[in-house]
mmCIF file of C-alpha atoms in Angstrom:
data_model
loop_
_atom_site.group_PDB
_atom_site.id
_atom_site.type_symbol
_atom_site.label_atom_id
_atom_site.label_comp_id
_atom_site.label_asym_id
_atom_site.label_seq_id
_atom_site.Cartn_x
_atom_site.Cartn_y
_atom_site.Cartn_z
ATOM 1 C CA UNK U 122 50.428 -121.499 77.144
ATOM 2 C CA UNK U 123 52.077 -121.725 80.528
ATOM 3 C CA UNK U 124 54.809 -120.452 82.317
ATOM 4 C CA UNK U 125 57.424 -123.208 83.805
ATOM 5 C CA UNK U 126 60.219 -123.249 85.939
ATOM 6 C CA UNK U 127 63.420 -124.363 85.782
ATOM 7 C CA UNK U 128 64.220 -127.839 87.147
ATOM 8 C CA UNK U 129 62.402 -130.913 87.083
ATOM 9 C CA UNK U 130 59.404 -129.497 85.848
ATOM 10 C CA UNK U 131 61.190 -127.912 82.904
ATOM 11 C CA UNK U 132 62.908 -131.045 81.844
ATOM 12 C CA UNK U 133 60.126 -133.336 82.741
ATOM 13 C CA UNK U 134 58.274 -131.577 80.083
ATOM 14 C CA UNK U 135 60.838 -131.239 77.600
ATOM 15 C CA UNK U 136 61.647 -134.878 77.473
ATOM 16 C CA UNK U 137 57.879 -135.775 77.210
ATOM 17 C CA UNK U 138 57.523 -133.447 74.625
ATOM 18 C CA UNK U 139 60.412 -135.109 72.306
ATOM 19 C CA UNK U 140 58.905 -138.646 73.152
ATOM 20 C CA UNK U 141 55.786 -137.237 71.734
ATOM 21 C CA UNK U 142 57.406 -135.836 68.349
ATOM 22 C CA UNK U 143 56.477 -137.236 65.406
ATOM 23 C CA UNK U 144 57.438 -134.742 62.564
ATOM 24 C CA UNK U 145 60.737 -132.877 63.736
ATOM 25 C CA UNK U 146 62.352 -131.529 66.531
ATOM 26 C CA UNK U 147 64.533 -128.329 66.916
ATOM 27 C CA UNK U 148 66.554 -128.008 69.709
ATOM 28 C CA UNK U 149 69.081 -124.854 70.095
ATOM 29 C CA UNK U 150 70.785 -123.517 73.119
ATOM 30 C CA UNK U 151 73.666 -121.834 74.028
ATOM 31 C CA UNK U 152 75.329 -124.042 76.521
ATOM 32 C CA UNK U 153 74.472 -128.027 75.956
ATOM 33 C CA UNK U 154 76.884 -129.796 78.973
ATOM 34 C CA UNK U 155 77.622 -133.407 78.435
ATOM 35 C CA UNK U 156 76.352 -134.603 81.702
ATOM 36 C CA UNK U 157 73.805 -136.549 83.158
ATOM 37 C CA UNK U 158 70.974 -134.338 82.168
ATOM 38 C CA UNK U 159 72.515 -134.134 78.565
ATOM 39 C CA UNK U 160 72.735 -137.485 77.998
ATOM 40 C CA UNK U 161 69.429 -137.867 78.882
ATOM 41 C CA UNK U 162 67.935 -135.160 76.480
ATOM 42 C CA UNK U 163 70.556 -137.140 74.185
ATOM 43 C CA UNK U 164 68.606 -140.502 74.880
ATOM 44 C CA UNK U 165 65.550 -139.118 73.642
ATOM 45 C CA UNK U 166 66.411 -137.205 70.921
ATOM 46 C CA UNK U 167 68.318 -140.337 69.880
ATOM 47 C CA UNK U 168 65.088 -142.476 70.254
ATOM 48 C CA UNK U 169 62.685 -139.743 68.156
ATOM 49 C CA UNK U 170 65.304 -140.005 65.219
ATOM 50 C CA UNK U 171 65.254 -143.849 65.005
ATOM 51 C CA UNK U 172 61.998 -143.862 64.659
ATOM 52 C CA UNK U 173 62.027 -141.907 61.686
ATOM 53 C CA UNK U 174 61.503 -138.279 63.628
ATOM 54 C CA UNK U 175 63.662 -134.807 61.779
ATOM 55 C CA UNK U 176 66.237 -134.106 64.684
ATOM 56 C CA UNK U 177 67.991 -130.967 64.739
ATOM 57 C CA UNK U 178 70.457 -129.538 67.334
ATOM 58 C CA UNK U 179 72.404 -126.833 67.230
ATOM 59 C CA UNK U 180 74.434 -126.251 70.391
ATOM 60 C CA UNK U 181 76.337 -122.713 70.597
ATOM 61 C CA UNK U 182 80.233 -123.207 69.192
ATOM 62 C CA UNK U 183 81.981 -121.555 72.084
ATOM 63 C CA UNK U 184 79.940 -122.407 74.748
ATOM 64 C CA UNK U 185 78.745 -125.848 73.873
ATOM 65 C CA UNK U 186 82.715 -126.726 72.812
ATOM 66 C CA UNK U 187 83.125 -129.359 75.439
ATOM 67 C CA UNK U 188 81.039 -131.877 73.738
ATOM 68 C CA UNK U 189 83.167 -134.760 73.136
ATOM 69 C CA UNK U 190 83.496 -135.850 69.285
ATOM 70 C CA UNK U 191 82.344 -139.760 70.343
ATOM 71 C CA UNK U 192 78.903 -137.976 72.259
ATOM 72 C CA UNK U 193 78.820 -136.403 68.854
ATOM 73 C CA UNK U 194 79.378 -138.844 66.844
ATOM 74 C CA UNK U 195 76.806 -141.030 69.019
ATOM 75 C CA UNK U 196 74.203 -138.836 68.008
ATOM 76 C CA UNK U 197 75.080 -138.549 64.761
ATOM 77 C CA UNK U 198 74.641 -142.298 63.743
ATOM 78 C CA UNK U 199 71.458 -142.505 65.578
ATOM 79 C CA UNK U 200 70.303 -140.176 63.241
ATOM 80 C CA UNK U 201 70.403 -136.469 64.289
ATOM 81 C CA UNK U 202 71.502 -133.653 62.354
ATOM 82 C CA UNK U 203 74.104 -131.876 64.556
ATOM 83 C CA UNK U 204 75.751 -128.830 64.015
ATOM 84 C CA UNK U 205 77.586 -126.034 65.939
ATOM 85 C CA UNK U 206 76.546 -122.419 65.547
ATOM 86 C CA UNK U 207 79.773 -120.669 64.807
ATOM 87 C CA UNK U 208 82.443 -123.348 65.919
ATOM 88 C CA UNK U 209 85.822 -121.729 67.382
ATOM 89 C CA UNK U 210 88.075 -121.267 64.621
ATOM 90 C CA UNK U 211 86.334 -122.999 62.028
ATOM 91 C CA UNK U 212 83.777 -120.306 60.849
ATOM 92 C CA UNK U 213 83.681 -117.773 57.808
ATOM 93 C CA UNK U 214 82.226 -115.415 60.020
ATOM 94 C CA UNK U 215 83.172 -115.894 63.653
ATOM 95 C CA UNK U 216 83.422 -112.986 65.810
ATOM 96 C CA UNK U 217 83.267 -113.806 69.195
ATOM 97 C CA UNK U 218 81.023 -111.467 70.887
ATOM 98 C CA UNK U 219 78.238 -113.067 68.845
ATOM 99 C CA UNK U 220 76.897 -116.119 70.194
ATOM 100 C CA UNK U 221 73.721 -118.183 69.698
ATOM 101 C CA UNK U 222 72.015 -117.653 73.403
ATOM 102 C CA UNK U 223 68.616 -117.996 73.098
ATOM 103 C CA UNK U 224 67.116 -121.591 74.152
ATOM 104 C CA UNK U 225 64.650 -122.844 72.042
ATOM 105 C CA UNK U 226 62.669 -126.182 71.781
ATOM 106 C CA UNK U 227 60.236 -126.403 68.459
ATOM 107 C CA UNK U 228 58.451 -129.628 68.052
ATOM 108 C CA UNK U 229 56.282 -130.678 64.647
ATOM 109 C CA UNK U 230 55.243 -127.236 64.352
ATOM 110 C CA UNK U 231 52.975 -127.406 67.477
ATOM 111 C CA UNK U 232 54.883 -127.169 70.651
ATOM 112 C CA UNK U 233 56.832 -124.938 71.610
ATOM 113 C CA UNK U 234 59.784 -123.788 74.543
ATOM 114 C CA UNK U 235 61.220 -120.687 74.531
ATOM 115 C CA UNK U 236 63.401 -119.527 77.852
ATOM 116 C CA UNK U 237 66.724 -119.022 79.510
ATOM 117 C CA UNK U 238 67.541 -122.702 80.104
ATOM 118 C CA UNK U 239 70.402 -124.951 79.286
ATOM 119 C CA UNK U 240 70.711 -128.275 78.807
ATOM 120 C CA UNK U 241 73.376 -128.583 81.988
ATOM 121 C CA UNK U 242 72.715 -130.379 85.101
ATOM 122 C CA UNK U 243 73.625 -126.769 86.742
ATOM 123 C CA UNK U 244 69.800 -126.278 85.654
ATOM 124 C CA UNK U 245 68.264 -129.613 87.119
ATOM 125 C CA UNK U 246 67.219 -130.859 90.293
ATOM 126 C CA UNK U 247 68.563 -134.088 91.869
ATOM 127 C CA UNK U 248 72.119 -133.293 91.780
ATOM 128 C CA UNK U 249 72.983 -132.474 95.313
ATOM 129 C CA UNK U 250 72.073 -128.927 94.798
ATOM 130 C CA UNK U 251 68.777 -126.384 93.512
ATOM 131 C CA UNK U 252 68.673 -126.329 89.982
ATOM 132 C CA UNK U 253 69.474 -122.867 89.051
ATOM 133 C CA UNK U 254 66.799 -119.995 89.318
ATOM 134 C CA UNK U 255 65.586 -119.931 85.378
ATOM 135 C CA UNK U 256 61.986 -120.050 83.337
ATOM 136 C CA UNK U 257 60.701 -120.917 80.307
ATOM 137 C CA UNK U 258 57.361 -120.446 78.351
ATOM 138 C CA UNK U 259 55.515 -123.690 76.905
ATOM 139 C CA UNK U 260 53.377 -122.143 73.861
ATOM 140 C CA UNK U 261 51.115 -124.098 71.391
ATOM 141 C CA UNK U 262 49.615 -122.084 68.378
ATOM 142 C CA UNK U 263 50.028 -119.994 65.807
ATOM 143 C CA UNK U 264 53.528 -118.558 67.458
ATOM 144 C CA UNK U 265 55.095 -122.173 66.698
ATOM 145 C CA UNK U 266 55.506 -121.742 63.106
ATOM 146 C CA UNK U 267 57.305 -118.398 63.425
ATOM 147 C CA UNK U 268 59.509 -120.100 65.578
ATOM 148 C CA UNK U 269 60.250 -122.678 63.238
ATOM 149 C CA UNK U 270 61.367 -120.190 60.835
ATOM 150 C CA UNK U 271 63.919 -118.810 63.665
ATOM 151 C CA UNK U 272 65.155 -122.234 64.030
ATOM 152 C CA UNK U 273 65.726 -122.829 60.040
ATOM 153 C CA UNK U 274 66.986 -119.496 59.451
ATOM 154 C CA UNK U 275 69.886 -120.186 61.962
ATOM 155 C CA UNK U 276 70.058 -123.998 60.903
ATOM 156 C CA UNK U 277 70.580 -123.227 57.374
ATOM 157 C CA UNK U 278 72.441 -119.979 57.640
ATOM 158 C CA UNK U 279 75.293 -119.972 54.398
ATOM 159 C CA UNK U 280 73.337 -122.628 53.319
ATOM 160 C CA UNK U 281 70.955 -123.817 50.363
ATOM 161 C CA UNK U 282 69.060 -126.190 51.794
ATOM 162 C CA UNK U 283 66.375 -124.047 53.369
ATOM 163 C CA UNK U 284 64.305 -124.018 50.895
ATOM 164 C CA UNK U 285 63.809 -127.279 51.023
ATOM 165 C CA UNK U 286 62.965 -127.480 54.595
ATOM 166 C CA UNK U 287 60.412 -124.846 54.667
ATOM 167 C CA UNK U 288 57.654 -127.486 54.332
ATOM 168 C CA UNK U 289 58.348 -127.450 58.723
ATOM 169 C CA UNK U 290 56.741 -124.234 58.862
ATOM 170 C CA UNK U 291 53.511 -125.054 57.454
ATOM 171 C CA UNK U 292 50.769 -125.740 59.722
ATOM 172 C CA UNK U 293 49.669 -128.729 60.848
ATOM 173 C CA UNK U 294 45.839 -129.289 60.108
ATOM 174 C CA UNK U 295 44.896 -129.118 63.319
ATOM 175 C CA UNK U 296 46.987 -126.034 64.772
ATOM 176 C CA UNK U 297 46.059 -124.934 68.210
ATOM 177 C CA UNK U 298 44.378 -121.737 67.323
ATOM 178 C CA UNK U 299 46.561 -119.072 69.948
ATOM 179 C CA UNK U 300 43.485 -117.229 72.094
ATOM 180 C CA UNK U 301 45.877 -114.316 73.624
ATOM 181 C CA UNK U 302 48.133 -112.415 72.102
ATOM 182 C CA UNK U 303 51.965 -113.509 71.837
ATOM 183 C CA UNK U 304 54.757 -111.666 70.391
ATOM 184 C CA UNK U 305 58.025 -113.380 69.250
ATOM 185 C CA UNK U 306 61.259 -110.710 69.674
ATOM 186 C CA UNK U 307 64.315 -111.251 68.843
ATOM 187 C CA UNK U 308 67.908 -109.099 69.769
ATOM 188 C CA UNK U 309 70.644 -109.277 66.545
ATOM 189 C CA UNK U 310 72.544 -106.425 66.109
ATOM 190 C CA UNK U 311 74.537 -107.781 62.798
ATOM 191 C CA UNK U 312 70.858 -108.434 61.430
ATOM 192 C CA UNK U 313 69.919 -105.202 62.820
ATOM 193 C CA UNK U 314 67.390 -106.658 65.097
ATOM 194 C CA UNK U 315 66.810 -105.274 68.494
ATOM 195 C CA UNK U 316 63.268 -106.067 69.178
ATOM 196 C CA UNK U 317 63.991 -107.119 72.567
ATOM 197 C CA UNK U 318 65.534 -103.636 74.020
ATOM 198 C CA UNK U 319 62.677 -102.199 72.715
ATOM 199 C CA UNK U 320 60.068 -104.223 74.207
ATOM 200 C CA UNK U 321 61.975 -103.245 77.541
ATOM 201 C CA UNK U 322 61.967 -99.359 76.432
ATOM 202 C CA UNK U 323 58.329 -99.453 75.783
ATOM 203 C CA UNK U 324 57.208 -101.284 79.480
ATOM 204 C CA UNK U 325 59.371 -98.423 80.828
ATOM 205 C CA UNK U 326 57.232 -96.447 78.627
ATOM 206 C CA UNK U 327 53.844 -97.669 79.137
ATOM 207 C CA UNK U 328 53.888 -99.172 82.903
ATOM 208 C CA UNK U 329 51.598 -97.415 85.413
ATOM 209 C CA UNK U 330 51.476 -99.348 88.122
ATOM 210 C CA UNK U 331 54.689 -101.672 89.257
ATOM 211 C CA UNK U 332 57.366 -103.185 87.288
ATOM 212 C CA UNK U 333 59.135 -106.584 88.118
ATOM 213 C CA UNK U 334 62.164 -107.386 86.608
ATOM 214 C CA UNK U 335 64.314 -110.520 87.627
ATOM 215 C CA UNK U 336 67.408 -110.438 85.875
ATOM 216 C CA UNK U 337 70.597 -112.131 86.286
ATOM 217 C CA UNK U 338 73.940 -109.983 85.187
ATOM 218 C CA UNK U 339 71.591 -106.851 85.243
ATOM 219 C CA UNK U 340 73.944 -103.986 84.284
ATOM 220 C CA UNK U 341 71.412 -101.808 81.811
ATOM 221 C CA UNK U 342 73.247 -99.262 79.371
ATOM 222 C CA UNK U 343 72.155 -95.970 79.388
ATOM 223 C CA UNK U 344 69.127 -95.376 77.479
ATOM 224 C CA UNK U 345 67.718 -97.853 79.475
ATOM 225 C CA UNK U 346 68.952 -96.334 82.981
ATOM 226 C CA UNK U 347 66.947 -93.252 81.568
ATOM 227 C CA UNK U 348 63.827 -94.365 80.872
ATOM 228 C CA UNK U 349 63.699 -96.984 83.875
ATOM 229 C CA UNK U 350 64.542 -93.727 85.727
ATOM 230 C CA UNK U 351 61.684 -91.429 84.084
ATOM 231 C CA UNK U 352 59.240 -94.380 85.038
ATOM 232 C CA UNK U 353 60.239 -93.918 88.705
ATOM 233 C CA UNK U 354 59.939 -90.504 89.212
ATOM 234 C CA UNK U 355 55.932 -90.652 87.531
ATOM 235 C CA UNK U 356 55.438 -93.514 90.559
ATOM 236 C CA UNK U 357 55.811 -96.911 88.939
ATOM 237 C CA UNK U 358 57.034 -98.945 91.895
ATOM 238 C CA UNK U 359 59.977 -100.830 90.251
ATOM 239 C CA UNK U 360 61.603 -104.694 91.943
ATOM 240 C CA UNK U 361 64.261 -106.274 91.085
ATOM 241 C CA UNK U 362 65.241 -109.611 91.651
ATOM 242 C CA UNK U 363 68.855 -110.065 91.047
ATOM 243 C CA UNK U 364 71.355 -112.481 92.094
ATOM 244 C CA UNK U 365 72.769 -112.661 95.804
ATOM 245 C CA UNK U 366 74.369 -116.012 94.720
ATOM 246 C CA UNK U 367 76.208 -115.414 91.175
ATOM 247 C CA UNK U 368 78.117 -117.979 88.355
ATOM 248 C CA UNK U 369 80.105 -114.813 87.198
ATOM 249 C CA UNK U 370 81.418 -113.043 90.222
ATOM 250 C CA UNK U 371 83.211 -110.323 88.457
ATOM 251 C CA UNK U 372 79.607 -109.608 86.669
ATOM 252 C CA UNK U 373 77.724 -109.581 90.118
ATOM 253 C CA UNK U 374 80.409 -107.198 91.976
ATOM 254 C CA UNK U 375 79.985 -105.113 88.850
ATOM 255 C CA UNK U 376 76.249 -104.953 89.541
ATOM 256 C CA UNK U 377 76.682 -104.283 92.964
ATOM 257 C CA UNK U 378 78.451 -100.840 91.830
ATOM 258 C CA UNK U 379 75.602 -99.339 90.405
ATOM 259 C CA UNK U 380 72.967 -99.995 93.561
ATOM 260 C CA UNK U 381 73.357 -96.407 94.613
ATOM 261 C CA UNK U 382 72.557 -95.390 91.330
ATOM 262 C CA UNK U 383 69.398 -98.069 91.886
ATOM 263 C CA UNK U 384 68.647 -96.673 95.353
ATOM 264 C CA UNK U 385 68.810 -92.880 94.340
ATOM 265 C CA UNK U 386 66.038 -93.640 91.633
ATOM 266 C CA UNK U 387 64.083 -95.374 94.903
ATOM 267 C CA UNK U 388 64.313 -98.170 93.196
ATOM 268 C CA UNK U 389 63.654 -101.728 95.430
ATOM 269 C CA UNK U 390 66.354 -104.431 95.132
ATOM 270 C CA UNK U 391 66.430 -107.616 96.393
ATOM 271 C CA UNK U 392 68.876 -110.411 95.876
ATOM 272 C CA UNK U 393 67.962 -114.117 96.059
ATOM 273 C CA UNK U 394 69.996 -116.171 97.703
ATOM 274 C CA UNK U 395 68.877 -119.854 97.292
ATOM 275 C CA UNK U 396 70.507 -120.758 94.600
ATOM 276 C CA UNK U 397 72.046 -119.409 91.405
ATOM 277 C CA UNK U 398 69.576 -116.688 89.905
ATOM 278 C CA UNK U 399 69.973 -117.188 85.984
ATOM 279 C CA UNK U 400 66.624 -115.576 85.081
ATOM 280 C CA UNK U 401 65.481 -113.245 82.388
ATOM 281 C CA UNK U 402 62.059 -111.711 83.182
ATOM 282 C CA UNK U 403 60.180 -108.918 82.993
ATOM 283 C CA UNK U 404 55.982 -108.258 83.944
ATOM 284 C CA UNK U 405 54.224 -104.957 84.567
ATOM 285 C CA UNK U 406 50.778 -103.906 85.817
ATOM 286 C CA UNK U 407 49.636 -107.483 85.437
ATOM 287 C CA UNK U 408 49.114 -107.676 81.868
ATOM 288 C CA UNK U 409 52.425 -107.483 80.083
ATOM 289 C CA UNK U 410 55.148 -110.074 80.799
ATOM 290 C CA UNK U 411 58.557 -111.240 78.556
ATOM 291 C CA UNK U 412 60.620 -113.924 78.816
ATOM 292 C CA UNK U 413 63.743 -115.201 77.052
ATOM 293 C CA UNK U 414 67.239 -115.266 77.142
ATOM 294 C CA UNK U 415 67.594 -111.470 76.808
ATOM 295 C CA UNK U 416 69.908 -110.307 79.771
ATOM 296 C CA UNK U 417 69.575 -106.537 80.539
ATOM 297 C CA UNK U 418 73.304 -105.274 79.576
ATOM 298 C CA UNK U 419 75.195 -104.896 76.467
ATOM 299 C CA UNK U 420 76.387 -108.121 75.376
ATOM 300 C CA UNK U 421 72.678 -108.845 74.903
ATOM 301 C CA UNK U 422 71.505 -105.952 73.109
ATOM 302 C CA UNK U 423 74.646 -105.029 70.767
ATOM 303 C CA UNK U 424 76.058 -108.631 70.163
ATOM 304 C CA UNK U 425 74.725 -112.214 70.738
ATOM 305 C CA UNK U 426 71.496 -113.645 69.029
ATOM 306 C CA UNK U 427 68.591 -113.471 71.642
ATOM 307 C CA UNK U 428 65.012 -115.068 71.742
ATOM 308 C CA UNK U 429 62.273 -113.492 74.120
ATOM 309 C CA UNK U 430 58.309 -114.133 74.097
ATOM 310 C CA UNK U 431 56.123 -110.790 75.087
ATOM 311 C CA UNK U 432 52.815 -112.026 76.134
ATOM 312 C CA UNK U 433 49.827 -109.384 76.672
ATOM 313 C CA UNK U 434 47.419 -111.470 78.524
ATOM 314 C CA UNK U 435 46.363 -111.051 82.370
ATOM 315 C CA UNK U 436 46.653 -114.440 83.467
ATOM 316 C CA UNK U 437 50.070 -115.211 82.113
ATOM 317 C CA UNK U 438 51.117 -111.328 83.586
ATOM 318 C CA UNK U 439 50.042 -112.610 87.078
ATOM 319 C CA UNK U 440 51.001 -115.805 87.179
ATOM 320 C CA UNK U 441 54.741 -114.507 86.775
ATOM 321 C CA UNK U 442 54.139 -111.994 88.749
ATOM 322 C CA UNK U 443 52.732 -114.214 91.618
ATOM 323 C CA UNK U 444 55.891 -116.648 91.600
ATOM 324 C CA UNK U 445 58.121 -113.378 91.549
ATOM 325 C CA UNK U 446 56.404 -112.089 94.436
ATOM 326 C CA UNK U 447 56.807 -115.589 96.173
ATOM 327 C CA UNK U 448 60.352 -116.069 95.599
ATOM 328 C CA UNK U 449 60.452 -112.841 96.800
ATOM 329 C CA UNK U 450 58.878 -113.541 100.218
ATOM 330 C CA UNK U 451 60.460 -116.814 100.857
ATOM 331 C CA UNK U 452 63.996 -116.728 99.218
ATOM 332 C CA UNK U 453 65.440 -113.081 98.644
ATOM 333 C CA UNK U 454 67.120 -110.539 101.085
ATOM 334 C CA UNK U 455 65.737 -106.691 100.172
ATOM 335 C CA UNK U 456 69.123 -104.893 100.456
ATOM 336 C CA UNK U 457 68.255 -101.091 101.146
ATOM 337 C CA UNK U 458 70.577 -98.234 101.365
ATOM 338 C CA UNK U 459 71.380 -99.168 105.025
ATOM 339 C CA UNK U 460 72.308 -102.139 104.545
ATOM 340 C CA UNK U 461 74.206 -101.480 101.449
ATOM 341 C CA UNK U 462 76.389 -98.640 103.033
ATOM 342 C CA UNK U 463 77.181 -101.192 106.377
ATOM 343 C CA UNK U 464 77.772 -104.385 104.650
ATOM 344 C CA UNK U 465 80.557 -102.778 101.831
ATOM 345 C CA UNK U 466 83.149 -99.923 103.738
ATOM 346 C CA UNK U 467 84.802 -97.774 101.166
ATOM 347 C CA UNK U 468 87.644 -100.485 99.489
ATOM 348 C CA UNK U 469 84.697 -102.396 99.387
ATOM 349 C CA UNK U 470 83.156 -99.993 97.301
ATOM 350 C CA UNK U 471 86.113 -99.229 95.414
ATOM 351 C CA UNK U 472 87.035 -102.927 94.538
ATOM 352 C CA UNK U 473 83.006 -102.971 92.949
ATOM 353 C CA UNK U 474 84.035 -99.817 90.625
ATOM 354 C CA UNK U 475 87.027 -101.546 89.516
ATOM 355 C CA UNK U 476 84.907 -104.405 89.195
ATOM 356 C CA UNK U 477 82.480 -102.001 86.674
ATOM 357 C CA UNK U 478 85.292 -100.746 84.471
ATOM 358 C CA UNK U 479 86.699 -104.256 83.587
ATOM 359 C CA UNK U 480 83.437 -105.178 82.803
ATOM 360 C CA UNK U 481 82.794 -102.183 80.179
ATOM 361 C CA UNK U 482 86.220 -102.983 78.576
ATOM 362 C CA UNK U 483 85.015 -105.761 78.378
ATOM 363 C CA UNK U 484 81.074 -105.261 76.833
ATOM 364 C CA UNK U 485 83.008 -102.490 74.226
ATOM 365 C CA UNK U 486 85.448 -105.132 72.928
ATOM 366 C CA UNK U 487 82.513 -107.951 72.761
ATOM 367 C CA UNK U 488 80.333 -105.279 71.238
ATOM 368 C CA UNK U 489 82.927 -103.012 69.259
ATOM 369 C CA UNK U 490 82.823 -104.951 65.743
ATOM 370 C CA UNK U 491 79.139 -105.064 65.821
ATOM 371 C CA UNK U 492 78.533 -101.574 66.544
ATOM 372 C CA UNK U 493 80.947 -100.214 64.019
ATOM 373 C CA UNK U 494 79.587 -102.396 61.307
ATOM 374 C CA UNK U 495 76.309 -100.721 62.222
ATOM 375 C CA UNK U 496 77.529 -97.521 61.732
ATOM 376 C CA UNK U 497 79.934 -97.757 58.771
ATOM 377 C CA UNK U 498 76.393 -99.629 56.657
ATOM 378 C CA UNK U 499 74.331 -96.656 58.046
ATOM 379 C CA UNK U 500 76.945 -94.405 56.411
ATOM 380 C CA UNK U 501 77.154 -96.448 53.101
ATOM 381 C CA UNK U 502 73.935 -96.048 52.556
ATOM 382 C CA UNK U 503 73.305 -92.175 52.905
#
């Protein structure tokens, strides 16, 4: 098990990884970009199917819609088994808020990638700019089979044949026995899953010491607020890492807003600036980390389909906390109070509240269906 950033390193793995494959691969993301960097993941998922390798990918259907039908169609003679999770206007049960997000690389039932990266040169080096700030956790072990089962429960969703695909999650004879413990969570409010939010409840809960959280889009509801709160006040020193530099500006003037509600719970901020920040981490006391796609806001808990690892083991704990506390040295500005109240004058201010409200409109009608389908089945059943 290792922890692996975003970039070269990431991909550099993941393409040796599919060269290696000789059973089946799964590949699903949210956002698969038909670029240089996808054609290249392309070229080697092409090569694993014609020589007789199971290759599955299943791109996100709003996100992912850009893929041209001949890069499709490419892939689809060479062999791999393509389909869109819930293609625009074409699904049963499309409802928009819900999106396949999580990242996820399965291969033979052995290897494993589970982070916040897309296939997108956005997330690469060597294309005149940083790859974007993201991570990803390479696992081997018993954890690879339940991820397996993720990937064919989405795969085969409204269909029959999972049954006959099962035979993926059985283990190979000579599984990698897993020596710490791993946890695989997953967010779906339809499914009535939100494993995620409460692994982040319960470090608020348990943590001690220090909490690091680096977070892009970080705009917490309020439970969450509260009990990052209540672990302030006993003395947990909390950082976070969020994004100076920001994809979705409306999101990150949004954020902005609630720093004074940050700073009054003496809360540290600091904002990295040397690229795009795009990660979703979390680590306390330096034996507890996660890592996914699981933003901390709404859309992630009430409405699209999220994948996180939570790892109890000090060495992975420290390692991510060691390249947090780097990034933090060499690439992030700590914006205090000060600072805050100099750099944005009153309409400045103002503009960032405005900037809040659209963005709740906007969570509650992403979130809306999902949450009253919750409550009208937890009614139906009394």
């Amino acid at each position: 098990m290792k922890l692996i950033r975003g970039g070269k390193e990431y991909f550099t793995l993941l393409l040796s990884l599919i060269e290696q494959a000789e059973r089946f691969i799964h590949l699903q993301v949210y956002i698969y970009d038909e670029d240089d960097t996808g054609r290249a993941v392309a070229e080697a998922l092409m090569a694993a199917a014609k020589r007789g390798v199971a290759v599955y990918l299943l791109p996100d259907g709003y996100a992912s819609q850009n893929m041209s039908k001949p890069f499709i169609k490419t892939m689809e003679e060479a062999g791999i088994r393509f389909r869109y999770f819930q293609p625009i206007l074409k699904s049963d049960f499309f409802y928009f808020g819900r999106r396949l997000h999580h990242k996820l690389l399965v291969i033979d039932g052995r290897h494993s990638l589970v982070g916040g990266i897309n296939i997108s040169n956005k997330y690469n080096d060597g294309f005149g700019h940083p790859a974007w700030l993201d991570w990803a956790l390479y696992s081997e072990g018993d954890i690879v089979p339940e991820l397996v089962r993720v990937s064919l429960e989405l795969w085969t969703r409204f269909r029959k044949d999972r049954r006959s695909l099962l035979w993926q999650a059985d283990a190979p004879e000579k599984r990698i026995k897993q020596v710490c413990p791993i946890r695989l969570r997953r967010n779906d409010w339809v499914q009535k899953r939100s494993q995620i939010t409460t692994s982040y409840l319960e470090m608020f809960k348990d943590a001690r010491s220090h909490i690091y959280i680096m977070s892009s889009y970080f705009l917490p509801g309020m439970l969450l607020r509260k009990k990052m709160a209540r672990a302030a006040r006993r003395g947990v020193k909390i950082r976070l890492v969020l994004a100076g530099i920001s994809d979705v500006k409306l999101a990150k003037h949004a954020e902005r807003y609630i720093y004074r509600w940050i700073f009054k719970n003496n809360i540290e901020v600091y904002e990295y600036n040397h690229s795009v920040l795009h990660a979703k981490i979390a680590t306390y006391d330096g034996k507890w980390c996660t890592i996914g796609s699981y933003n901390v806001n709404n859309i992630s808990a009430f409405a699209s389909i999220e994948l996180n690892l939570d790892v109890h083991q000090e060495a992975i704990a420290r390692s991510m906390q060691g390249e947090i506390e780097c990034i933090i040295r060499e690439d992030c500005e700590r914006i205090t109070e000060e600072d805050f109240r100099t750099r944005y004058n009153f309409f400045k201010r103002l503009f960032q509240h405005g900037c809040y409200q659209v963005v709740r409109v906007l969570f509650f009608l992403f979130t809306f269906y999902f949450k009253q389908r919750s409550f009208k089945s937890a009614n139906a059943s009394k």
